[in-house]
PDB file of C-alpha atoms in Angstrom:
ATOM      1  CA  UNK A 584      79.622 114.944  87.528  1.00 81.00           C
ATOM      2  CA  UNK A 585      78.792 117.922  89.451  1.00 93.00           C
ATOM      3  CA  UNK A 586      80.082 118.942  92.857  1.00 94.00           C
ATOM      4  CA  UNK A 587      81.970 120.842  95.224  1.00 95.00           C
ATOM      5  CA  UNK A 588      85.297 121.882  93.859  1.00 96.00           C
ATOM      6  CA  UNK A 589      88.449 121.375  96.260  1.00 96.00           C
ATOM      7  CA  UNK A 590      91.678 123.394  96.153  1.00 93.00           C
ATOM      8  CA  UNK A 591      94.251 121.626  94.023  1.00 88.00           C
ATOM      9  CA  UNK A 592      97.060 122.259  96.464  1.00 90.00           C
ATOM     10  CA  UNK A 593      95.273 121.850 100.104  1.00 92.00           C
ATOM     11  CA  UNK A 594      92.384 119.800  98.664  1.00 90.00           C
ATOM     12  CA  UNK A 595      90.092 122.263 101.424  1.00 95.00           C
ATOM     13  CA  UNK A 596      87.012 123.407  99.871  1.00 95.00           C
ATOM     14  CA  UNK A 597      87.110 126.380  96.994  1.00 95.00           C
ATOM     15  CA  UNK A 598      85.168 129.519  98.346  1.00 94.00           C
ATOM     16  CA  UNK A 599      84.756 132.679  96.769  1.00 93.00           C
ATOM     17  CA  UNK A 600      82.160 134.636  98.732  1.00 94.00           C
ATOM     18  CA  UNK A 601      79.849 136.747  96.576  1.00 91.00           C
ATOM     19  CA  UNK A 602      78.354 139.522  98.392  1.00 93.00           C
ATOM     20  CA  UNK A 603      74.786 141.440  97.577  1.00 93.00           C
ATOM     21  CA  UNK A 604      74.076 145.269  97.089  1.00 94.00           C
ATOM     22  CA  UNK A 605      74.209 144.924 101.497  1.00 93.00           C
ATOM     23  CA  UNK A 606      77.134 143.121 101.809  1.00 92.00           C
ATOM     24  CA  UNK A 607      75.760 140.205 102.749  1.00 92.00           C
ATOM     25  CA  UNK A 608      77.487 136.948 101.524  1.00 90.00           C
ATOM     26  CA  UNK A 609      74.838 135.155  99.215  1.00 91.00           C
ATOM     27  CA  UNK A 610      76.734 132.414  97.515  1.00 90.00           C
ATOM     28  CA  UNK A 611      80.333 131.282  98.051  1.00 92.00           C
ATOM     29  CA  UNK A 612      81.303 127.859  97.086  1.00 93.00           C
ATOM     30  CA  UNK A 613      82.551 126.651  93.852  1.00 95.00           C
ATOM     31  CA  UNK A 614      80.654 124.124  91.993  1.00 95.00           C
ATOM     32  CA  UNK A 615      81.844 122.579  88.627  1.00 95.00           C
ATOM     33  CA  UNK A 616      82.949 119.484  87.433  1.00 95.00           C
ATOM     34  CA  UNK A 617      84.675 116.934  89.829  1.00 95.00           C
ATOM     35  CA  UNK A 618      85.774 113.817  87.648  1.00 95.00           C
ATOM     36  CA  UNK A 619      89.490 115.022  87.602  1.00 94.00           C
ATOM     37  CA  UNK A 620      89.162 115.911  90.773  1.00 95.00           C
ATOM     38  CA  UNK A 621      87.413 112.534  92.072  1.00 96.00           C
ATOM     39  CA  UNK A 622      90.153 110.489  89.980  1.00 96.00           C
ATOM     40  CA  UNK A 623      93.052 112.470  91.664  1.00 95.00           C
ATOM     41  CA  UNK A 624      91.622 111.624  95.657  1.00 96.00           C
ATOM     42  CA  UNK A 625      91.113 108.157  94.652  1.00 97.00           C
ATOM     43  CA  UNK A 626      94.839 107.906  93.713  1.00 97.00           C
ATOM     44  CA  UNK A 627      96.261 109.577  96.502  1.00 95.00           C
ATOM     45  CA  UNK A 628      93.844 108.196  98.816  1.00 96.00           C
ATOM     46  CA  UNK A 629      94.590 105.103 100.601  1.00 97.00           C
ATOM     47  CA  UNK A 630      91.817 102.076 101.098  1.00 96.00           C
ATOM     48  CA  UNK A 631      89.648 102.692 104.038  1.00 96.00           C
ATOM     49  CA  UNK A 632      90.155 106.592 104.056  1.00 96.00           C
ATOM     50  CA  UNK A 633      86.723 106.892 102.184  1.00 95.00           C
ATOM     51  CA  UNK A 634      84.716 105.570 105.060  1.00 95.00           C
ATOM     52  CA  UNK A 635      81.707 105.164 103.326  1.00 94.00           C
ATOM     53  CA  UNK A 636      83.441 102.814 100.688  1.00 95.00           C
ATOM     54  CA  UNK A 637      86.490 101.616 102.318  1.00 96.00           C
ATOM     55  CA  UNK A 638      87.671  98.674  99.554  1.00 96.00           C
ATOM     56  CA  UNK A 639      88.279 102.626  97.663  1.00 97.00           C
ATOM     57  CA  UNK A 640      91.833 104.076  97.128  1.00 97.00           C
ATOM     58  CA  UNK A 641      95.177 103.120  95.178  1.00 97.00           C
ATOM     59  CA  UNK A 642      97.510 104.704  97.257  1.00 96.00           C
ATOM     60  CA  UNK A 643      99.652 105.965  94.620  1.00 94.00           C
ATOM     61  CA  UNK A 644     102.606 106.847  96.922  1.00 93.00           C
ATOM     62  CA  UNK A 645     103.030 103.053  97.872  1.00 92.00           C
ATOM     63  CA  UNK A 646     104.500 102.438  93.832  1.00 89.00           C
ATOM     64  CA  UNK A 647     108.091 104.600  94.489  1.00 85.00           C
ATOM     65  CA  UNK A 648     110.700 101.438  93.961  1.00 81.00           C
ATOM     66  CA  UNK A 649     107.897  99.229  93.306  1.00 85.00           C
ATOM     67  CA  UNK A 650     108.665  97.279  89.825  1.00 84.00           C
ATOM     68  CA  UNK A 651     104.804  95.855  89.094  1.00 91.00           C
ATOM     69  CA  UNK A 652     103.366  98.399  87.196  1.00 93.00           C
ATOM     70  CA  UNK A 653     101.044  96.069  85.784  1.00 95.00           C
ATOM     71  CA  UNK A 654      99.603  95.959  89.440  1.00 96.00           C
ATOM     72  CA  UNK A 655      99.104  99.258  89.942  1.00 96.00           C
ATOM     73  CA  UNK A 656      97.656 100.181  86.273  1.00 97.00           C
ATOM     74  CA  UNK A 657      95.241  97.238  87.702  1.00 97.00           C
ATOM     75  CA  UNK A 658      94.742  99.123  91.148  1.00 97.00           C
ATOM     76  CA  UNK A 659      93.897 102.215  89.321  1.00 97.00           C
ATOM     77  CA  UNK A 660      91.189 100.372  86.866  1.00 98.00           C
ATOM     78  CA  UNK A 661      89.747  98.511  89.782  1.00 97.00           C
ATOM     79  CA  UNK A 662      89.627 101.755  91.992  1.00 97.00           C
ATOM     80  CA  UNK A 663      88.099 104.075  89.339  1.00 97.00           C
ATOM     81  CA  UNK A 664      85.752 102.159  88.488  1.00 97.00           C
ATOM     82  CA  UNK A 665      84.451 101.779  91.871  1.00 96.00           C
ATOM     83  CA  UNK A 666      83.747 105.006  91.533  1.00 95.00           C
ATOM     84  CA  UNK A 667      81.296 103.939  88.403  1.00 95.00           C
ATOM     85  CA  UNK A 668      84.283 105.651  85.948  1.00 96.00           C
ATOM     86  CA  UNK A 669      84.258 103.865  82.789  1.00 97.00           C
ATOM     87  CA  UNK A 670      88.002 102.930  81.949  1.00 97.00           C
ATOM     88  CA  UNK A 671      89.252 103.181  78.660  1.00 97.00           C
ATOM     89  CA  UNK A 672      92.986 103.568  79.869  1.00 96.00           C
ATOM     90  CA  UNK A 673      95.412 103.278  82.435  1.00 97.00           C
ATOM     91  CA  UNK A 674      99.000 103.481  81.977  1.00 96.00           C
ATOM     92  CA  UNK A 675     101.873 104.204  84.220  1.00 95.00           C
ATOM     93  CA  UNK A 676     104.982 105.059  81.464  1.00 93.00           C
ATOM     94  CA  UNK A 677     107.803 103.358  83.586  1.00 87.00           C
ATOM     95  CA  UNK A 678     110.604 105.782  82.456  1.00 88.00           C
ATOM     96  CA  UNK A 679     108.760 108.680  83.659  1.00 89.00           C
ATOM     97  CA  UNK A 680     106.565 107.863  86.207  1.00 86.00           C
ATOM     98  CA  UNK A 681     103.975 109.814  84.569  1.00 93.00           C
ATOM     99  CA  UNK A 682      99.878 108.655  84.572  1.00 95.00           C
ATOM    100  CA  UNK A 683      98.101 108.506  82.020  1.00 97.00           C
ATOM    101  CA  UNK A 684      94.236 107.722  82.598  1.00 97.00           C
ATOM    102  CA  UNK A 685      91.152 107.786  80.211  1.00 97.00           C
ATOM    103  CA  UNK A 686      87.909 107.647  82.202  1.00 96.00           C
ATOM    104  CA  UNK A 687      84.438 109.195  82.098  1.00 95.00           C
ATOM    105  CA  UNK A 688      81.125 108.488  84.957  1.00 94.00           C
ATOM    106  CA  UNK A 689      78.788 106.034  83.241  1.00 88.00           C
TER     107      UNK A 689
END
């Protein structure tokens, strides 16, 4: 999936202004691929912060000292693929915290 890329740290929108023999700015967003992208806002993202689909977001900072991983490996399934992601895998490891997810757009 194609689309605007976002800054990883401020998540504002990735311009690099490209100028013509005048100066003139003729092209300055970044386009590329947005899946890891899209996957990482839909975690961080809370439900009804996507206005136009507001059942979307797992509000991944809810889990610290929550025991039910299963839940939230659920969350993540459910979310993603309201997205139309295809889930192969979703795994919190509960020793590290760490995320592992395994998704591609239909």
């Amino acid at each position: 999936m194609k689309g605007i890329c976002l800054d990883s740290m401020t998540y504002d929108a990735m311009v690099k202004p490209q100028r013509n023999s005048l100066g003139l700015i003729t092209d300055g967003l970044v386009v590329g691929d947005t899946m890891y992208q899209n996957e990482a806002l839909i975690l961080i993202s809370h439900q009804g912060e996507f206005k136009e689909n507001p059942l979307l977001g797992v509000g991944i900072d809810d889990m610290v000292n929550d025991n039910d991983i299963l839940q939230w490996e659920h969350s993540i399934r459910v979310n993603l693929s309201r997205d139309n992601m295809d889930v192969r895998t979703a795994l919190i490891d509960k020793k590290t915290g760490n995320i592992t997810i395994e998704a591609e757009y239909k």
